[in-house]
Coordinates of C-alpha atoms in Angstrom, one line a residue:
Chain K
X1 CA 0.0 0.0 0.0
X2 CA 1.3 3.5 -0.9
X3 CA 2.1 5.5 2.3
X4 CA -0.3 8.0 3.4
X5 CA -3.2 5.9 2.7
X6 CA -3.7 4.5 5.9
X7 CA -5.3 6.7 8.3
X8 CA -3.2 5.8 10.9
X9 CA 0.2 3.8 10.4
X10 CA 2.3 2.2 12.7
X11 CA 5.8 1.9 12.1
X12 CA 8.1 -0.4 14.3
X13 CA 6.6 1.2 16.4
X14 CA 7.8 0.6 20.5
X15 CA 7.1 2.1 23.6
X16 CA 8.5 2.1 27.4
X17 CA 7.4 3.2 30.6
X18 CA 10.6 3.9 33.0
X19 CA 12.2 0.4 32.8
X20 CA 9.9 -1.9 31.5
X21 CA 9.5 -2.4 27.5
X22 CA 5.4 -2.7 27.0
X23 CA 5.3 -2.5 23.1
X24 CA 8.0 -3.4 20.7
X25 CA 8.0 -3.8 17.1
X26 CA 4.2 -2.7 16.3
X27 CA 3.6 -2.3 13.0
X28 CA 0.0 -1.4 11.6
X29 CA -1.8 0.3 8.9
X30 CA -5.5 1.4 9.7
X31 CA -7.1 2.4 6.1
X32 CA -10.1 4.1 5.6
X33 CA -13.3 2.2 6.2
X34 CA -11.7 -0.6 8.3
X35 CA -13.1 -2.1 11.3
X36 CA -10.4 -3.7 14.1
X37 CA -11.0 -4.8 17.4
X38 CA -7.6 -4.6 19.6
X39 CA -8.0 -7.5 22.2
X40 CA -5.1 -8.7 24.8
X41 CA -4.8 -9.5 28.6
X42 CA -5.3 -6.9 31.0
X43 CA -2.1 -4.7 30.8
X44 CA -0.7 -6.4 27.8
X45 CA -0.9 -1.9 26.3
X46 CA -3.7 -1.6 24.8
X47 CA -4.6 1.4 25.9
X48 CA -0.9 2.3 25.4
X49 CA -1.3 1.5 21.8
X50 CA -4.2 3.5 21.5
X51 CA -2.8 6.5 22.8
X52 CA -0.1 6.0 20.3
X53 CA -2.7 6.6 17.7
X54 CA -3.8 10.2 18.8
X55 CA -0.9 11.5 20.1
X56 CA -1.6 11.4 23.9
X57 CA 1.7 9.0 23.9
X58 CA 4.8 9.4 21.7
X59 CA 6.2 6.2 20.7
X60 CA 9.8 5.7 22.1
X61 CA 10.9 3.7 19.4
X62 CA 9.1 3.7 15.7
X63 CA 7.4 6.8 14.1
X64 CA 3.2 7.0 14.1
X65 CA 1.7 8.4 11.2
X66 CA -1.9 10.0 11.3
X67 CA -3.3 11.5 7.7
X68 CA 0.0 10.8 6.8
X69 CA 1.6 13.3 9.0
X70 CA 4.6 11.7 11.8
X71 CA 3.0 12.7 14.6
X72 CA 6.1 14.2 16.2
X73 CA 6.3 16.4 13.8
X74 CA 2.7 18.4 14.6
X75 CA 2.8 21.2 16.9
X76 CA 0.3 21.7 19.6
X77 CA -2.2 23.3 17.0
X78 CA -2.3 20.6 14.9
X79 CA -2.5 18.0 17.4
X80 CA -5.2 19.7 18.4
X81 CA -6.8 19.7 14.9
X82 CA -6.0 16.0 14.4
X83 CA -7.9 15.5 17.6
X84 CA -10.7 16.9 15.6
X85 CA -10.7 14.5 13.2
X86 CA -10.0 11.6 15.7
X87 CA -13.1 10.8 18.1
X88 CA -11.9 8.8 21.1
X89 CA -13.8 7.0 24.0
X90 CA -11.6 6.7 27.2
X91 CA -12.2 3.6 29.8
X92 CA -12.0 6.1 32.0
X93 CA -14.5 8.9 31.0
X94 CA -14.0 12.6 31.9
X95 CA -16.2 15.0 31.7
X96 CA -16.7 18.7 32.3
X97 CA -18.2 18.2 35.4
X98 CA -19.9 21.5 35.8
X99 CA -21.6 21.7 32.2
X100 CA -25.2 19.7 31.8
X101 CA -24.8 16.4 29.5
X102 CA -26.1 17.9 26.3
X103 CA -22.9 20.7 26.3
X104 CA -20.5 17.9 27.4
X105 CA -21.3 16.3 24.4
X106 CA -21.6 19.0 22.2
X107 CA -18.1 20.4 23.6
X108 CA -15.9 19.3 20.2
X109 CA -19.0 21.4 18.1
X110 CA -17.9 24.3 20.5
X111 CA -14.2 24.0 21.2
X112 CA -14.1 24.2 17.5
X113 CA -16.0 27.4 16.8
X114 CA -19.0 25.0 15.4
X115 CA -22.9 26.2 16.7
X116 CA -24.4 23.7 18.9
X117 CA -27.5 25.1 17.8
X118 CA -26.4 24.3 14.2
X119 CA -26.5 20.7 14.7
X120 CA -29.2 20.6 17.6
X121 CA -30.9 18.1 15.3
X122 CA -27.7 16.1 15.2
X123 CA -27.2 16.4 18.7
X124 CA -30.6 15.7 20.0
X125 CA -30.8 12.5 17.7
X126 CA -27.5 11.3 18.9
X127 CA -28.4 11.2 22.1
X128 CA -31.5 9.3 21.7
X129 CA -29.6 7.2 20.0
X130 CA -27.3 6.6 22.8
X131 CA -30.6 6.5 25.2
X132 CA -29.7 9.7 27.2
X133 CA -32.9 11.8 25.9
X134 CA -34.0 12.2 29.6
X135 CA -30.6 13.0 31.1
X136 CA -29.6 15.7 29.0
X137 CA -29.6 18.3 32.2
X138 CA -28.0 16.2 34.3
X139 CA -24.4 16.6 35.1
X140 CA -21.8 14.1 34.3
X141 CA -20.9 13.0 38.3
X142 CA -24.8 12.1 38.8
X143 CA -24.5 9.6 35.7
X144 CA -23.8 5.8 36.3
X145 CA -21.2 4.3 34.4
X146 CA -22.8 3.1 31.9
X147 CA -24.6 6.4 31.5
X148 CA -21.1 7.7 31.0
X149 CA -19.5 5.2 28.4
X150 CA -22.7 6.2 26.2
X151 CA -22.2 9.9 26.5
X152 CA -18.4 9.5 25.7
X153 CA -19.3 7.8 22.7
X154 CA -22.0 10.0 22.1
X155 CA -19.1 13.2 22.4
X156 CA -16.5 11.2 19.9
X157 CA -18.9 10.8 17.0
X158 CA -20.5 14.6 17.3
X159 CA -17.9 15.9 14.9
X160 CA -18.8 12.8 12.5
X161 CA -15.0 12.3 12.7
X162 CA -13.1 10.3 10.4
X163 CA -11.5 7.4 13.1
X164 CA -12.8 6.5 15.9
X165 CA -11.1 4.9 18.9
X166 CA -12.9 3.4 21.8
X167 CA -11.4 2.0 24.5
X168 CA -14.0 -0.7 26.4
X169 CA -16.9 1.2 25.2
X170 CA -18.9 -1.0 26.4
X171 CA -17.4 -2.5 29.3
X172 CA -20.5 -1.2 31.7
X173 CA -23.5 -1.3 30.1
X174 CA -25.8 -4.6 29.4
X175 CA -26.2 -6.4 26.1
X176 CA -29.0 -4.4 24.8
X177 CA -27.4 -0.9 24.9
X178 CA -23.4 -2.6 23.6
X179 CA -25.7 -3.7 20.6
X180 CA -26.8 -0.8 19.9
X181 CA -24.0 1.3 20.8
X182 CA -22.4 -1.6 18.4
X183 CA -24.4 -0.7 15.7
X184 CA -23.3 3.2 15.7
X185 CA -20.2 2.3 15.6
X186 CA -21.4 -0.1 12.5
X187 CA -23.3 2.6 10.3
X188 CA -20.4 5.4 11.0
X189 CA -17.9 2.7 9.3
X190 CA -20.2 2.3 6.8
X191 CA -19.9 5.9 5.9
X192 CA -16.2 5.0 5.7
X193 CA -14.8 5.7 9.1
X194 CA -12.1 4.1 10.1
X195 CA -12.7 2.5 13.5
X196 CA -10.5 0.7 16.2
X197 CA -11.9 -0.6 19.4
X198 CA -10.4 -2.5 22.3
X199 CA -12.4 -4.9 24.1
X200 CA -11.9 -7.7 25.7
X201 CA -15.7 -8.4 24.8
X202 CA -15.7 -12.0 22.5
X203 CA -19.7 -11.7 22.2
X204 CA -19.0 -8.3 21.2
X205 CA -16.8 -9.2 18.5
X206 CA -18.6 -12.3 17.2
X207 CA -22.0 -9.9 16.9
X208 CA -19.5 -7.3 15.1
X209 CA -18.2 -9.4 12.9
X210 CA -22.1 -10.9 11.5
X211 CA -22.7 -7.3 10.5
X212 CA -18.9 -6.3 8.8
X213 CA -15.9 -7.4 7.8
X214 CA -13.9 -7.0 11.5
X215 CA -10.3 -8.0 11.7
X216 CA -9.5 -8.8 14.8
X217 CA -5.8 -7.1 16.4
X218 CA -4.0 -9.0 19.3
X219 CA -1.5 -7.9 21.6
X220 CA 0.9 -10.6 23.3
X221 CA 4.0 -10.5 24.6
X222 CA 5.1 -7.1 23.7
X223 CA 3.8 -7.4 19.6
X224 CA 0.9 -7.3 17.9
X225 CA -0.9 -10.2 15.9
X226 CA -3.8 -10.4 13.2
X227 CA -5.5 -12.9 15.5
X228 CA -7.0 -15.9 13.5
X229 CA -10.7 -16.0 12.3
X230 CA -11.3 -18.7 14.5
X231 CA -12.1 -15.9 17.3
Chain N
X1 CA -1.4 37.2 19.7
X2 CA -3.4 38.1 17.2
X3 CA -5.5 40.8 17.3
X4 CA -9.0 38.5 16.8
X5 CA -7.9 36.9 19.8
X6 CA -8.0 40.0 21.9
X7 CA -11.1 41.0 20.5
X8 CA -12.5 38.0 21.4
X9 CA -10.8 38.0 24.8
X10 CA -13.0 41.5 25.2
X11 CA -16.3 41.3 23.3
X12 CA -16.3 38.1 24.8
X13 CA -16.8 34.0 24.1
X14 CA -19.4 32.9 26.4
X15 CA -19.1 29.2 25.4
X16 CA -15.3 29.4 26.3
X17 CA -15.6 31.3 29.2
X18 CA -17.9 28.5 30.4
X19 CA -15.5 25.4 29.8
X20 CA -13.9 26.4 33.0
X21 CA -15.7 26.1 36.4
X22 CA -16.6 28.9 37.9
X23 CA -14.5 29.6 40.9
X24 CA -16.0 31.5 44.0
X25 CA -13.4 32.3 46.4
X26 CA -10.0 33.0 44.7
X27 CA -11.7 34.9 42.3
X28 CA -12.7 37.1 45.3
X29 CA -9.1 37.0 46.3
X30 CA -7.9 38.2 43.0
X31 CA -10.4 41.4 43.0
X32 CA -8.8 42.0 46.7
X33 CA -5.3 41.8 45.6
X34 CA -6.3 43.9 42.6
X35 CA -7.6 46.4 44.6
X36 CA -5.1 46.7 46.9
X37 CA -2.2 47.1 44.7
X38 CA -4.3 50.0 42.2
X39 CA -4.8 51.6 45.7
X40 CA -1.5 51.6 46.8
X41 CA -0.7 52.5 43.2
X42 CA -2.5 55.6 43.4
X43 CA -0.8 57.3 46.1
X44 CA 2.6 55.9 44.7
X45 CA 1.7 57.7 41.9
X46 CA 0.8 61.0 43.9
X47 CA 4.0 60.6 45.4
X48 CA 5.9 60.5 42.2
X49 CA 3.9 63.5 40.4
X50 CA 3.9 65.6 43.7
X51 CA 7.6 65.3 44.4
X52 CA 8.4 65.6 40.6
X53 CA 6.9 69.1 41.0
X54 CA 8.6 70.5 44.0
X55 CA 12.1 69.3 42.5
X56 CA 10.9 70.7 39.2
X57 CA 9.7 74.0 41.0
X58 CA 12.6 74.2 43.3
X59 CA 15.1 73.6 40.2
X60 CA 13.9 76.3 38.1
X61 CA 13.2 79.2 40.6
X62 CA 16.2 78.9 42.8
X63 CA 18.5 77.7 40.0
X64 CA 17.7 81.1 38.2
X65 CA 18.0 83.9 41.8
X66 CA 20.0 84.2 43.9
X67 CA 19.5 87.1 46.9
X68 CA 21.8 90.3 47.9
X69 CA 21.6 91.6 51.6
X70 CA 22.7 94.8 52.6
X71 CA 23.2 95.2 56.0
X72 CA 24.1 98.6 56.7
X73 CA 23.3 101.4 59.2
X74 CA 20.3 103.1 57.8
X75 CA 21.8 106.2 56.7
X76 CA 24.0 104.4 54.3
X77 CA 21.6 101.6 53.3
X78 CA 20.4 103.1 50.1
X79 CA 23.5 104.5 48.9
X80 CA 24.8 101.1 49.3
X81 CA 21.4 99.4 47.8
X82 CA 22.4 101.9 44.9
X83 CA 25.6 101.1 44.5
X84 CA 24.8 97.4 44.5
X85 CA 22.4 97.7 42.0
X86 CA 25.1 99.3 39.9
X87 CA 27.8 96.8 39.8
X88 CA 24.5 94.3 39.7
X89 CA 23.7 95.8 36.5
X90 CA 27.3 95.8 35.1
X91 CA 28.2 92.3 35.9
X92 CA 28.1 90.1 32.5
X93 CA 25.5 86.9 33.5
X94 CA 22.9 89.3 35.8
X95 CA 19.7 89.4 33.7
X96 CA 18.3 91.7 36.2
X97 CA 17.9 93.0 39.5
X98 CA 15.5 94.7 42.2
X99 CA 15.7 96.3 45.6
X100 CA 12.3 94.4 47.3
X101 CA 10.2 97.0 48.0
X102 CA 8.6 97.4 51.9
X103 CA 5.6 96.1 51.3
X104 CA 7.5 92.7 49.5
X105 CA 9.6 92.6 52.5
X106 CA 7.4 92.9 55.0
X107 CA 5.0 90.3 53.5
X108 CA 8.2 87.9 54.1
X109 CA 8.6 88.6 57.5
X110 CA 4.6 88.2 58.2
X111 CA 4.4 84.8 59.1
X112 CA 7.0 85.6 61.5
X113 CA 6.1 88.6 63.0
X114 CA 2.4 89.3 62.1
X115 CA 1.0 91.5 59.2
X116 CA 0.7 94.7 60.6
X117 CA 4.4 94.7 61.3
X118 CA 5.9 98.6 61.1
X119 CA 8.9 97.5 59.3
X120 CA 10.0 100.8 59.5
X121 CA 10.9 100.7 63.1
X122 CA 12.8 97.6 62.5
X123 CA 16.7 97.3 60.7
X124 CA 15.7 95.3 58.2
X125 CA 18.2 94.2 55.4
X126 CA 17.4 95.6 52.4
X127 CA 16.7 92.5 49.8
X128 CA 18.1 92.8 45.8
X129 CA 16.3 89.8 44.1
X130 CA 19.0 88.9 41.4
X131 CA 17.8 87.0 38.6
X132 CA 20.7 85.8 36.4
X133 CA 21.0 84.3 32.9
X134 CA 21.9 81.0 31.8
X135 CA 25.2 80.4 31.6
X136 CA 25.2 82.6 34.7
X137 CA 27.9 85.1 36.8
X138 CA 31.0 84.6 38.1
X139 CA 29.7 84.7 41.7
X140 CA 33.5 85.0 43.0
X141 CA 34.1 87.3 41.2
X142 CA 30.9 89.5 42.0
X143 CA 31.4 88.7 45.8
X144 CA 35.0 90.1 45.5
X145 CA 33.7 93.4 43.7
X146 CA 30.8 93.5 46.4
X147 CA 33.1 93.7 49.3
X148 CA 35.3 96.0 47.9
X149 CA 32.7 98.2 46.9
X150 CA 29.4 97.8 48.8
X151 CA 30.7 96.3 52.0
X152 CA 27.6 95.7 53.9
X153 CA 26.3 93.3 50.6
X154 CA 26.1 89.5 51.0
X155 CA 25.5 87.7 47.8
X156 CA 23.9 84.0 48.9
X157 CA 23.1 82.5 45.5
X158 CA 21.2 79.3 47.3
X159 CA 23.2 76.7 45.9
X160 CA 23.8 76.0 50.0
X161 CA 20.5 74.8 50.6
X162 CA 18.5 74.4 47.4
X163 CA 21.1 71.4 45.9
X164 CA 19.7 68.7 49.1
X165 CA 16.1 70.1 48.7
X166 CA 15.7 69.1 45.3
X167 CA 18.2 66.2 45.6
X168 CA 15.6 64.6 48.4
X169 CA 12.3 65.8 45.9
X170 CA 14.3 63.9 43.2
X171 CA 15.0 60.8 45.5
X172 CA 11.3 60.8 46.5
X173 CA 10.2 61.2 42.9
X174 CA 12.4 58.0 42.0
X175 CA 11.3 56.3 45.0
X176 CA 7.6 56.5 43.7
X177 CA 8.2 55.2 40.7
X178 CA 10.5 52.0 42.2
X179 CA 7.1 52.3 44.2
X180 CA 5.3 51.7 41.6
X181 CA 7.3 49.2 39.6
X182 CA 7.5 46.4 42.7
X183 CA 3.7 47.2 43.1
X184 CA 3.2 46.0 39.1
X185 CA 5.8 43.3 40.0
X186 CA 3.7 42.1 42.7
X187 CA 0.6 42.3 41.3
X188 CA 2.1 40.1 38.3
X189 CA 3.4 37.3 40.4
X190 CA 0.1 37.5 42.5
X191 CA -1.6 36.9 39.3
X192 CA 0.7 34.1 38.0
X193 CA 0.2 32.4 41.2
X194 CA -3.9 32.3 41.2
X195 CA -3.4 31.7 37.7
X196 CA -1.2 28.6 38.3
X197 CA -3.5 27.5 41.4
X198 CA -6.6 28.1 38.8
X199 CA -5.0 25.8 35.8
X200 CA -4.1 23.1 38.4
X201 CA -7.4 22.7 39.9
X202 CA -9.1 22.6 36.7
X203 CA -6.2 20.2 35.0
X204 CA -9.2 17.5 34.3
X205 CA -10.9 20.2 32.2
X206 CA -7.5 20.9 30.4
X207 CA -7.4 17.2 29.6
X208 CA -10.8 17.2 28.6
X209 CA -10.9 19.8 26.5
X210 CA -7.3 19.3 24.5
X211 CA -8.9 15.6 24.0
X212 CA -11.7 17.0 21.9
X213 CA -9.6 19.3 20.3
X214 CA -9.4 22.5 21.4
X215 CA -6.5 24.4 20.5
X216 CA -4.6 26.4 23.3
X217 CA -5.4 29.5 22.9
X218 CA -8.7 28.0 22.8
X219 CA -8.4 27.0 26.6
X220 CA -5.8 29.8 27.2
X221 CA -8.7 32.8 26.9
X222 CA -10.9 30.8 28.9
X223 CA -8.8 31.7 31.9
X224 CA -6.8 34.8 30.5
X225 CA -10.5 36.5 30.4
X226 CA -11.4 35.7 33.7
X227 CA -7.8 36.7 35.4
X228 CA -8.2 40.1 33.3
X229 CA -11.1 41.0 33.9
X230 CA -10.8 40.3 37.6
X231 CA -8.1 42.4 38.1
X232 CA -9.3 45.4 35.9
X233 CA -12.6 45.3 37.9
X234 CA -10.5 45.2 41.2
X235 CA -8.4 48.0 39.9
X236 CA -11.0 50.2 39.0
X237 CA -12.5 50.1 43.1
X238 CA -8.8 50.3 43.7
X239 CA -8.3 53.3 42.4
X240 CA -11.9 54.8 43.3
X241 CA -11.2 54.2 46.8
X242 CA -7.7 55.9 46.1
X243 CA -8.8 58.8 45.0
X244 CA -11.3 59.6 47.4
X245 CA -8.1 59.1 50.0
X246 CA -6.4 61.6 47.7
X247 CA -9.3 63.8 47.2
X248 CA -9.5 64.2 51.1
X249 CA -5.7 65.4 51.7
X250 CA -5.4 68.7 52.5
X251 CA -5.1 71.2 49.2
X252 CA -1.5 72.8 48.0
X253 CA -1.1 76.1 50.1
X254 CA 1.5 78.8 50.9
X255 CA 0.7 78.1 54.4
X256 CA 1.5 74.6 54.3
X257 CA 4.7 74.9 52.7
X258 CA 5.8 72.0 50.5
X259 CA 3.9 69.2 52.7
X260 CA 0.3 69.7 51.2
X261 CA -0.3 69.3 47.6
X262 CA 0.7 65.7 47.4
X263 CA -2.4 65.1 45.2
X264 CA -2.5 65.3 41.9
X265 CA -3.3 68.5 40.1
X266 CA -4.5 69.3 36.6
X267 CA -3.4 66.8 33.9
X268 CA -2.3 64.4 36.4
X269 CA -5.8 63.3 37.2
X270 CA -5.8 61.3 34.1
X271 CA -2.7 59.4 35.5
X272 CA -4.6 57.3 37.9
X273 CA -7.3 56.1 34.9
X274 CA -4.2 54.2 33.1
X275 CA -4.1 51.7 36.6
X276 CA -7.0 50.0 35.9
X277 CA -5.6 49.3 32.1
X278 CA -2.1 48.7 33.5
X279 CA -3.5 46.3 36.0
X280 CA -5.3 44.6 33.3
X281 CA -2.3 44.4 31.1
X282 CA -0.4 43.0 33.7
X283 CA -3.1 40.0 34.8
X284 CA -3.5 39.0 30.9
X285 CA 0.3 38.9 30.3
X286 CA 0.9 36.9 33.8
X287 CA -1.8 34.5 32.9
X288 CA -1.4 34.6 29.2
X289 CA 2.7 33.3 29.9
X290 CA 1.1 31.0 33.0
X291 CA -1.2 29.3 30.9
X292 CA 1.1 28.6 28.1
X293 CA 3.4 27.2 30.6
X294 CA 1.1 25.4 31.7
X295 CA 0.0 23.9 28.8
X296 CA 2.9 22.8 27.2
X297 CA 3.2 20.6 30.0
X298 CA 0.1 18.7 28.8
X299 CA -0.2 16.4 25.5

């Protein structure tokens, strides 16, 4: 594949905290429209290797490419417009814990000079979508979990971005609401976004993989693996 | 910065201004500090422009006089005042001279002795006022002339006492102004440090907001605006409450000598109005550099 493709390309890529080597070697190329799942023991870095991809983490080793651009090479303002482009779902939430639901979602419309109001359709439809109609005037710390893993997703896919990167976005809610949080994720790759989600979720992954064509991303020992399609 | 970005930071982004938590109590801390420091600013600055004056004043009308007694019995005392005169007139650098009359000289001695004073009665010196040019007279020269000629004359040019006079206006002048310069200082570092405290509480909403992409100056303004306005508000009851202080000292007078008028007088009223901006500038550069700081330290 020619470079500059892929959406986001790993390069021999490695990466060390203090002593201890966690990736080494990583090599990946996302390209548009693709649909991974990242899966691994607990602490095997996938969350490391996630923050590889928008720049929250520099790789110690390797180079990271994002629309073609090494991502050491961006200063702050363009991280900051590459962020725009990227929607990502933490494990851990955060929030603007003094603004009501509906802004903390709309926050990358506003942070980026966009009018909420503009896309109040948008907005209000997303979050029925994500079933959080009723809570849209409540603040994040009176949400549950789940609650909160829906509204992050909710926030990452406002600006319709072109990747998306969830990490165990559906790690608290039931079976119902991961289907259907599932199936955003599905239709916004069918409009071609690239997508990368870690989960450690199997019945996530088998119920992705009857709707597209998911490749499945493994971490072990320290490298990453195109898992089998036994999965 | 550009100059959008200060327009903005002035007309005003509500949506950024509301990404950042309201804060009750240090913002009440900043006003105070803001306050306190255009207050103490104010009569820094009366100080300065009061002190500047008198050295000005003191400069220019003792530089330019200097004073001939006569001292001699009263028979000879206007021969002598005549003959001064003369060799006044004659000597190269005098741009003029004049006996005082009575009434001038008794209007000096006045606060001494009373007004209706019968000078008269009394043996008065009799005063010549000598104004002199500017490259001036040879005053040894004149003195050795004077005493050959008029020997009750004493020239006293004031060089004597006027040099420390304006010397201490001139330190006092300088001292206002260091005044004035630690008071800015402080005010800066009070800022950077409520600024700092401000961007560490709220480092979650820094996270959160560089995660969705805002851009720095983005979340900069956010708390540049505040900070600003915050100390241009406190400023501006600063410097109220500092000019009703200065308003109440006691007006410039003869009586008073060079103690009263410490306030500000004509133009200098307008100096006081630039605190407020100054103190403004000051809070948006301290938390425009404190913000940056801080956010470089953030991915």
């Amino acid at each position: 594949m020619d470079r500059g493709t892929a959406v986001i390309e790993l390069e021999n890529v490695g990466y060390s905290y203090g002593g201890g080597e966690l990736l080494s070697d990583v090599s990946i190329e996302l390209v548009p429209g693709s649909f991974h799942f990242l899966t691994g023991p607990s602490g095997s870095g996938k969350t490391t290797l996630l923050k590889l991809c928008y720049g929250a983490l520099l790789p110690t080793s390797g180079q990271v490419r994002v629309f073609g651009e090494d991502m050491r090479g961006l200063d702050r303002d363009q991280m900051a417009m590459l962020r725009r482009r990227i929607g990502v779902v933490h494990q851990d939430c955060r929030f603007l814990d003094h603004l009501p639901l509906a802004d903390n979602i709309a926050l990358p419309l506003t942070v980026s000079g966009r009018e909420a109001e503009q896309e109040g359709g948008d907005l209000k439809e997303l979050m029925e979508w994500v079933g959080l109609s009723s809570r849209a005037s409540a603040l994040p710390p009176e949400l549950s979990g789940g609650e909160r893993q829906r509204a992050a997703l909710a926030r990452a896919v406002i600006m319709s971005p072109d990747v998306i990167l969830a990490d165990e976005p559906t790690g608290n809610v039931d079976w119902e609401m991961s289907q259907r949080l599932l199936k955003l994720l599905v239709e916004l790759n069918k409009m071609g976004k690239t997508v990368l989600i870690a989960s450690h979720d199997l019945a996530l992954i088998r119920a992705a993989k009857s709707q597209v064509s998911v490749r499945v991303l493994r971490i072990t020992n320290r490298k990453l693996q195109l898992a089998g399609a036994d999965l | 910065m550009s100059r959008g970005a200060i327009r903005s930071l002035f007309l005003g982004d509500p949506q950024a201004a509301r990404v950042v938590p309201p804060s009750g109590f240090t913002a009440h801390l900043t006003l105070f500090v803001s306050g306190a420091m255009a207050f103490l600013t104010v009569f820094a600055l009366a100080l300065s422009l009061a002190s500047g004056r008198l050295a000005d004043r003191w400069a220019e009308e003792l530089a330019r006089s200097a004073t001939l007694r006569i001292t001699a019995p009263m028979d000879q005392r206007a021969a002598q005042t005549e003959a001064a005169l003369k060799i006044l007139r004659q000597t190269p650098g005098v741009a003029s001279a004049r006996a005082l009359t009575k009434e001038e000289q008794a209007a000096l001695l006045a606060p001494w002795f009373g007004a209706d004073l019968q000078i008269e009665d009394l043996p008065v010196p009799q005063l010549i006022e000598v104004i002199d040019t500017d490259p001036g007279y040879d005053a040894a020269g004149l003195r050795l002339r004077l005493s050959a000629e008029v020997p009750g004359a004493v020239l006293d040019d004031h060089t004597r006492w006027r040099r420390p006079l304006v010397d201490a206006a001139r330190s006092l002048r300088r001292l206002g102004w260091i005044a004035i310069l630690l008071i800015g200082g402080a005010t800066a570092a009070m800022i950077t440090l409520a600024a700092n405290a401000a961007l560490s509480a709220n480092a979650q909403v820094i996270e959160v907001l560089r995660l969705v992409g805002a851009r720095d100056r983005y979340i900069a303004q956010a708390f540049v605006r505040r900070f600003t306005l915050r100390a241009f508000g406190g400023a501006v009851i600063g410097v109220a409450f500092g000019l009703a202080g200065v308003l109440l000292l006691p007006s410039a007078s003869d009586e008073g000598g060079f103690l009263t008028g410490l306030g500000f007088q004509g133009l200098d009223w307008l100096w006081p109005m630039l605190i407020p901006l100054l103190g403004g500038g000051v809070a948006f550069a301290a938390t425009w550099l404190a913000a940056h700081r801080a956010l470089k330290g953030l991915s």
